[in-house]
Amino acid sequence: MGLIEPEITRQPDGLAQWIAQQLRCAPDEVSLQLVAGDASPRRYYRVIHSDGVMAFDAREITSCIAMVSPASENNAAFLHVASRLSEAGVKTPLVWAQSAQQGWFLLEDFGDQQLLSSLSSATAPLFY
């Protein structure tokens, strides 16, 4: 098994500050944990507040996901597809904040369970 390259795990400069600004807290009040991603070059970090609860848009949340998406990705298309899926009734993570210039997004946290682990012949009709 190979080692994860340091540039993959290293957080982009300024990301913690941007997240703290969105959550209206100090940067040292949030921690970022790298979480499993998808097959794209995007990276995902779970954002956790030192108090255990964050206030965002008059909601209390326990965590959110920071997505770092390089300029090589079509971020506008990502947002468009997420919006269209949501309009069609498909549950997609809410986009709470974005910096299109940096390719940074704060997303609703759906937790660690991935669809594949829930999929079986009995549950497939629920998802497809």
mmCIF file with all atom_site columns, C-alpha atoms in Angstrom:
data_model
loop_
_atom_site.group_PDB
_atom_site.id
_atom_site.type_symbol
_atom_site.label_atom_id
_atom_site.label_alt_id
_atom_site.label_comp_id
_atom_site.label_asym_id
_atom_site.label_entity_id
_atom_site.label_seq_id
_atom_site.pdbx_PDB_ins_code
_atom_site.Cartn_x
_atom_site.Cartn_y
_atom_site.Cartn_z
_atom_site.occupancy
_atom_site.B_iso_or_equiv
_atom_site.pdbx_formal_charge
_atom_site.auth_seq_id
_atom_site.auth_comp_id
_atom_site.auth_asym_id
_atom_site.auth_atom_id
_atom_site.pdbx_PDB_model_num
ATOM 1   C CA . MET A 1 1   ? 0.000   0.000  0.000   1.00 0.00 ? 1   MET A CA 1
ATOM 2   C CA . GLY A 1 2   ? 1.475   3.372  -1.009  1.00 0.00 ? 2   GLY A CA 1
ATOM 3   C CA . LEU A 1 3   ? 1.785   6.436  1.117   1.00 0.00 ? 3   LEU A CA 1
ATOM 4   C CA . ILE A 1 4   ? -0.465  9.437  0.623   1.00 0.00 ? 4   ILE A CA 1
ATOM 5   C CA . GLU A 1 5   ? 1.507   12.263 -0.937  1.00 0.00 ? 5   GLU A CA 1
ATOM 6   C CA . PRO A 1 6   ? 1.999   15.276 1.388   1.00 0.00 ? 6   PRO A CA 1
ATOM 7   C CA . GLU A 1 7   ? 0.522   17.706 -1.153  1.00 0.00 ? 7   GLU A CA 1
ATOM 8   C CA . ILE A 1 8   ? -2.714  15.708 -1.084  1.00 0.00 ? 8   ILE A CA 1
ATOM 9   C CA . THR A 1 9   ? -3.114  15.972 2.694   1.00 0.00 ? 9   THR A CA 1
ATOM 10  C CA . ARG A 1 10  ? -1.820  19.534 3.073   1.00 0.00 ? 10  ARG A CA 1
ATOM 11  C CA . GLN A 1 11  ? -4.568  22.116 3.366   1.00 0.00 ? 11  GLN A CA 1
ATOM 12  C CA . PRO A 1 12  ? -4.409  25.017 0.915   1.00 0.00 ? 12  PRO A CA 1
ATOM 13  C CA . ASP A 1 13  ? -3.051  28.257 2.353   1.00 0.00 ? 13  ASP A CA 1
ATOM 14  C CA . GLY A 1 14  ? -5.877  30.424 3.625   1.00 0.00 ? 14  GLY A CA 1
ATOM 15  C CA . LEU A 1 15  ? -8.542  27.688 3.652   1.00 0.00 ? 15  LEU A CA 1
ATOM 16  C CA . ALA A 1 16  ? -8.974  27.615 7.444   1.00 0.00 ? 16  ALA A CA 1
ATOM 17  C CA . GLN A 1 17  ? -9.192  31.406 7.526   1.00 0.00 ? 17  GLN A CA 1
ATOM 18  C CA . TRP A 1 18  ? -11.823 31.444 4.766   1.00 0.00 ? 18  TRP A CA 1
ATOM 19  C CA . ILE A 1 19  ? -13.874 28.772 6.551   1.00 0.00 ? 19  ILE A CA 1
ATOM 20  C CA . ALA A 1 20  ? -13.668 30.664 9.850   1.00 0.00 ? 20  ALA A CA 1
ATOM 21  C CA . GLN A 1 21  ? -14.801 33.832 8.076   1.00 0.00 ? 21  GLN A CA 1
ATOM 22  C CA . GLN A 1 22  ? -17.828 32.000 6.635   1.00 0.00 ? 22  GLN A CA 1
ATOM 23  C CA . LEU A 1 23  ? -18.676 30.556 10.063  1.00 0.00 ? 23  LEU A CA 1
ATOM 24  C CA . ARG A 1 24  ? -17.963 33.862 11.834  1.00 0.00 ? 24  ARG A CA 1
ATOM 25  C CA . CYS A 1 25  ? -15.436 32.401 14.247  1.00 0.00 ? 25  CYS A CA 1
ATOM 26  C CA . ALA A 1 26  ? -11.678 32.422 14.827  1.00 0.00 ? 26  ALA A CA 1
ATOM 27  C CA . PRO A 1 27  ? -9.506  30.125 12.656  1.00 0.00 ? 27  PRO A CA 1
ATOM 28  C CA . ASP A 1 28  ? -8.196  28.322 15.741  1.00 0.00 ? 28  ASP A CA 1
ATOM 29  C CA . GLU A 1 29  ? -11.782 27.321 16.628  1.00 0.00 ? 29  GLU A CA 1
ATOM 30  C CA . VAL A 1 30  ? -12.094 25.002 13.609  1.00 0.00 ? 30  VAL A CA 1
ATOM 31  C CA . SER A 1 31  ? -10.219 21.844 12.745  1.00 0.00 ? 31  SER A CA 1
ATOM 32  C CA . LEU A 1 32  ? -10.102 20.180 9.339   1.00 0.00 ? 32  LEU A CA 1
ATOM 33  C CA . GLN A 1 33  ? -9.943  16.414 8.873   1.00 0.00 ? 33  GLN A CA 1
ATOM 34  C CA . LEU A 1 34  ? -9.267  14.943 5.430   1.00 0.00 ? 34  LEU A CA 1
ATOM 35  C CA . VAL A 1 35  ? -12.077 12.545 4.460   1.00 0.00 ? 35  VAL A CA 1
ATOM 36  C CA . ALA A 1 36  ? -12.440 10.026 1.657   1.00 0.00 ? 36  ALA A CA 1
ATOM 37  C CA . GLY A 1 37  ? -13.232 11.674 -1.626  1.00 0.00 ? 37  GLY A CA 1
ATOM 38  C CA . ASP A 1 38  ? -14.383 10.604 -5.022  1.00 0.00 ? 38  ASP A CA 1
ATOM 39  C CA . ALA A 1 39  ? -12.498 9.749  -8.204  1.00 0.00 ? 39  ALA A CA 1
ATOM 40  C CA . SER A 1 40  ? -11.907 13.419 -9.042  1.00 0.00 ? 40  SER A CA 1
ATOM 41  C CA . PRO A 1 41  ? -8.966  15.606 -7.966  1.00 0.00 ? 41  PRO A CA 1
ATOM 42  C CA . ARG A 1 42  ? -11.250 17.340 -5.474  1.00 0.00 ? 42  ARG A CA 1
ATOM 43  C CA . ARG A 1 43  ? -10.328 17.062 -1.798  1.00 0.00 ? 43  ARG A CA 1
ATOM 44  C CA . TYR A 1 44  ? -12.787 17.005 1.073   1.00 0.00 ? 44  TYR A CA 1
ATOM 45  C CA . TYR A 1 45  ? -12.236 18.056 4.680   1.00 0.00 ? 45  TYR A CA 1
ATOM 46  C CA . ARG A 1 46  ? -14.652 17.638 7.570   1.00 0.00 ? 46  ARG A CA 1
ATOM 47  C CA . VAL A 1 47  ? -14.870 20.950 9.433   1.00 0.00 ? 47  VAL A CA 1
ATOM 48  C CA . ILE A 1 48  ? -15.419 20.656 13.168  1.00 0.00 ? 48  ILE A CA 1
ATOM 49  C CA . HIS A 1 49  ? -15.792 23.542 15.608  1.00 0.00 ? 49  HIS A CA 1
ATOM 50  C CA . SER A 1 50  ? -14.048 23.328 18.981  1.00 0.00 ? 50  SER A CA 1
ATOM 51  C CA . ASP A 1 51  ? -17.397 23.903 20.751  1.00 0.00 ? 51  ASP A CA 1
ATOM 52  C CA . GLY A 1 52  ? -18.981 21.009 18.853  1.00 0.00 ? 52  GLY A CA 1
ATOM 53  C CA . VAL A 1 53  ? -21.658 23.198 17.243  1.00 0.00 ? 53  VAL A CA 1
ATOM 54  C CA . MET A 1 54  ? -21.393 25.881 14.568  1.00 0.00 ? 54  MET A CA 1
ATOM 55  C CA . ALA A 1 55  ? -23.919 28.528 13.638  1.00 0.00 ? 55  ALA A CA 1
ATOM 56  C CA . PHE A 1 56  ? -24.427 29.023 9.933   1.00 0.00 ? 56  PHE A CA 1
ATOM 57  C CA . ASP A 1 57  ? -27.286 30.962 8.349   1.00 0.00 ? 57  ASP A CA 1
ATOM 58  C CA . ALA A 1 58  ? -29.328 30.788 11.580  1.00 0.00 ? 58  ALA A CA 1
ATOM 59  C CA . ARG A 1 59  ? -28.870 26.997 11.709  1.00 0.00 ? 59  ARG A CA 1
ATOM 60  C CA . GLU A 1 60  ? -26.880 25.026 14.224  1.00 0.00 ? 60  GLU A CA 1
ATOM 61  C CA . ILE A 1 61  ? -24.739 22.350 12.613  1.00 0.00 ? 61  ILE A CA 1
ATOM 62  C CA . THR A 1 62  ? -22.224 19.939 14.109  1.00 0.00 ? 62  THR A CA 1
ATOM 63  C CA . SER A 1 63  ? -20.008 19.667 11.041  1.00 0.00 ? 63  SER A CA 1
ATOM 64  C CA . CYS A 1 64  ? -19.764 20.596 7.409   1.00 0.00 ? 64  CYS A CA 1
ATOM 65  C CA . ILE A 1 65  ? -17.541 19.634 4.513   1.00 0.00 ? 65  ILE A CA 1
ATOM 66  C CA . ALA A 1 66  ? -14.989 21.897 2.887   1.00 0.00 ? 66  ALA A CA 1
ATOM 67  C CA . MET A 1 67  ? -14.462 20.895 -0.730  1.00 0.00 ? 67  MET A CA 1
ATOM 68  C CA . VAL A 1 68  ? -11.299 22.049 -2.472  1.00 0.00 ? 68  VAL A CA 1
ATOM 69  C CA . SER A 1 69  ? -11.727 21.863 -6.222  1.00 0.00 ? 69  SER A CA 1
ATOM 70  C CA . PRO A 1 70  ? -8.872  22.792 -8.563  1.00 0.00 ? 70  PRO A CA 1
ATOM 71  C CA . ALA A 1 71  ? -9.378  25.174 -11.466 1.00 0.00 ? 71  ALA A CA 1
ATOM 72  C CA . SER A 1 72  ? -9.072  22.208 -13.842 1.00 0.00 ? 72  SER A CA 1
ATOM 73  C CA . GLU A 1 73  ? -12.499 21.051 -12.628 1.00 0.00 ? 73  GLU A CA 1
ATOM 74  C CA . ASN A 1 74  ? -15.657 22.607 -14.039 1.00 0.00 ? 74  ASN A CA 1
ATOM 75  C CA . ASN A 1 75  ? -16.976 24.019 -10.776 1.00 0.00 ? 75  ASN A CA 1
ATOM 76  C CA . ALA A 1 76  ? -19.835 25.881 -12.454 1.00 0.00 ? 76  ALA A CA 1
ATOM 77  C CA . ALA A 1 77  ? -21.064 22.578 -13.908 1.00 0.00 ? 77  ALA A CA 1
ATOM 78  C CA . PHE A 1 78  ? -20.752 20.928 -10.479 1.00 0.00 ? 78  PHE A CA 1
ATOM 79  C CA . LEU A 1 79  ? -23.005 23.596 -8.966  1.00 0.00 ? 79  LEU A CA 1
ATOM 80  C CA . HIS A 1 80  ? -25.445 23.427 -11.900 1.00 0.00 ? 80  HIS A CA 1
ATOM 81  C CA . VAL A 1 81  ? -25.797 19.637 -11.733 1.00 0.00 ? 81  VAL A CA 1
ATOM 82  C CA . ALA A 1 82  ? -26.234 19.752 -7.939  1.00 0.00 ? 82  ALA A CA 1
ATOM 83  C CA . SER A 1 83  ? -28.977 22.346 -8.370  1.00 0.00 ? 83  SER A CA 1
ATOM 84  C CA . ARG A 1 84  ? -30.771 20.353 -11.087 1.00 0.00 ? 84  ARG A CA 1
ATOM 85  C CA . LEU A 1 85  ? -30.597 17.129 -9.068  1.00 0.00 ? 85  LEU A CA 1
ATOM 86  C CA . SER A 1 86  ? -32.001 18.928 -6.031  1.00 0.00 ? 86  SER A CA 1
ATOM 87  C CA . GLU A 1 87  ? -34.830 20.405 -8.127  1.00 0.00 ? 87  GLU A CA 1
ATOM 88  C CA . ALA A 1 88  ? -35.652 16.859 -9.291  1.00 0.00 ? 88  ALA A CA 1
ATOM 89  C CA . GLY A 1 89  ? -35.959 15.676 -5.690  1.00 0.00 ? 89  GLY A CA 1
ATOM 90  C CA . VAL A 1 90  ? -32.551 14.016 -5.398  1.00 0.00 ? 90  VAL A CA 1
ATOM 91  C CA . LYS A 1 91  ? -30.969 14.707 -2.005  1.00 0.00 ? 91  LYS A CA 1
ATOM 92  C CA . THR A 1 92  ? -27.704 16.523 -2.638  1.00 0.00 ? 92  THR A CA 1
ATOM 93  C CA . PRO A 1 93  ? -25.463 18.366 -0.174  1.00 0.00 ? 93  PRO A CA 1
ATOM 94  C CA . LEU A 1 94  ? -26.466 21.993 0.256   1.00 0.00 ? 94  LEU A CA 1
ATOM 95  C CA . VAL A 1 95  ? -23.800 24.474 -0.814  1.00 0.00 ? 95  VAL A CA 1
ATOM 96  C CA . TRP A 1 96  ? -23.583 26.891 2.113   1.00 0.00 ? 96  TRP A CA 1
ATOM 97  C CA . ALA A 1 97  ? -20.722 29.062 0.864   1.00 0.00 ? 97  ALA A CA 1
ATOM 98  C CA . GLN A 1 98  ? -18.369 29.233 -2.078  1.00 0.00 ? 98  GLN A CA 1
ATOM 99  C CA . SER A 1 99  ? -15.300 31.029 -3.327  1.00 0.00 ? 99  SER A CA 1
ATOM 100 C CA . ALA A 1 100 ? -15.347 30.402 -7.052  1.00 0.00 ? 100 ALA A CA 1
ATOM 101 C CA . GLN A 1 101 ? -11.979 32.107 -7.474  1.00 0.00 ? 101 GLN A CA 1
ATOM 102 C CA . GLN A 1 102 ? -10.288 29.723 -5.023  1.00 0.00 ? 102 GLN A CA 1
ATOM 103 C CA . GLY A 1 103 ? -12.406 26.673 -5.860  1.00 0.00 ? 103 GLY A CA 1
ATOM 104 C CA . TRP A 1 104 ? -13.518 26.349 -2.227  1.00 0.00 ? 104 TRP A CA 1
ATOM 105 C CA . PHE A 1 105 ? -16.981 25.276 -1.115  1.00 0.00 ? 105 PHE A CA 1
ATOM 106 C CA . LEU A 1 106 ? -18.663 24.648 2.230   1.00 0.00 ? 106 LEU A CA 1
ATOM 107 C CA . LEU A 1 107 ? -21.119 21.787 1.845   1.00 0.00 ? 107 LEU A CA 1
ATOM 108 C CA . GLU A 1 108 ? -23.657 20.024 3.996   1.00 0.00 ? 108 GLU A CA 1
ATOM 109 C CA . ASP A 1 109 ? -22.097 16.976 5.679   1.00 0.00 ? 109 ASP A CA 1
ATOM 110 C CA . PHE A 1 110 ? -23.866 13.708 4.832   1.00 0.00 ? 110 PHE A CA 1
ATOM 111 C CA . GLY A 1 111 ? -21.535 11.672 7.079   1.00 0.00 ? 111 GLY A CA 1
ATOM 112 C CA . ASP A 1 112 ? -19.098 8.893  6.260   1.00 0.00 ? 112 ASP A CA 1
ATOM 113 C CA . GLN A 1 113 ? -21.411 6.268  4.794   1.00 0.00 ? 113 GLN A CA 1
ATOM 114 C CA . GLN A 1 114 ? -21.018 5.938  1.041   1.00 0.00 ? 114 GLN A CA 1
ATOM 115 C CA . LEU A 1 115 ? -23.786 4.761  -1.280  1.00 0.00 ? 115 LEU A CA 1
ATOM 116 C CA . LEU A 1 116 ? -21.944 1.581  -2.266  1.00 0.00 ? 116 LEU A CA 1
ATOM 117 C CA . SER A 1 117 ? -21.994 0.278  1.322   1.00 0.00 ? 117 SER A CA 1
ATOM 118 C CA . SER A 1 118 ? -25.805 0.695  1.414   1.00 0.00 ? 118 SER A CA 1
ATOM 119 C CA . LEU A 1 119 ? -26.426 -0.895 -1.965  1.00 0.00 ? 119 LEU A CA 1
ATOM 120 C CA . SER A 1 120 ? -27.797 -4.418 -2.277  1.00 0.00 ? 120 SER A CA 1
ATOM 121 C CA . SER A 1 121 ? -30.323 -6.134 -4.512  1.00 0.00 ? 121 SER A CA 1
ATOM 122 C CA . ALA A 1 122 ? -32.989 -5.285 -1.909  1.00 0.00 ? 122 ALA A CA 1
ATOM 123 C CA . THR A 1 123 ? -32.097 -1.584 -1.635  1.00 0.00 ? 123 THR A CA 1
ATOM 124 C CA . ALA A 1 124 ? -31.183 -0.861 -5.274  1.00 0.00 ? 124 ALA A CA 1
ATOM 125 C CA . PRO A 1 125 ? -34.780 0.092  -6.254  1.00 0.00 ? 125 PRO A CA 1
ATOM 126 C CA . LEU A 1 126 ? -34.698 2.792  -3.569  1.00 0.00 ? 126 LEU A CA 1
ATOM 127 C CA . PHE A 1 127 ? -31.662 4.421  -5.169  1.00 0.00 ? 127 PHE A CA 1
ATOM 128 C CA . TYR A 1 128 ? -32.260 3.822  -8.885  1.00 0.00 ? 128 TYR A CA 1
#
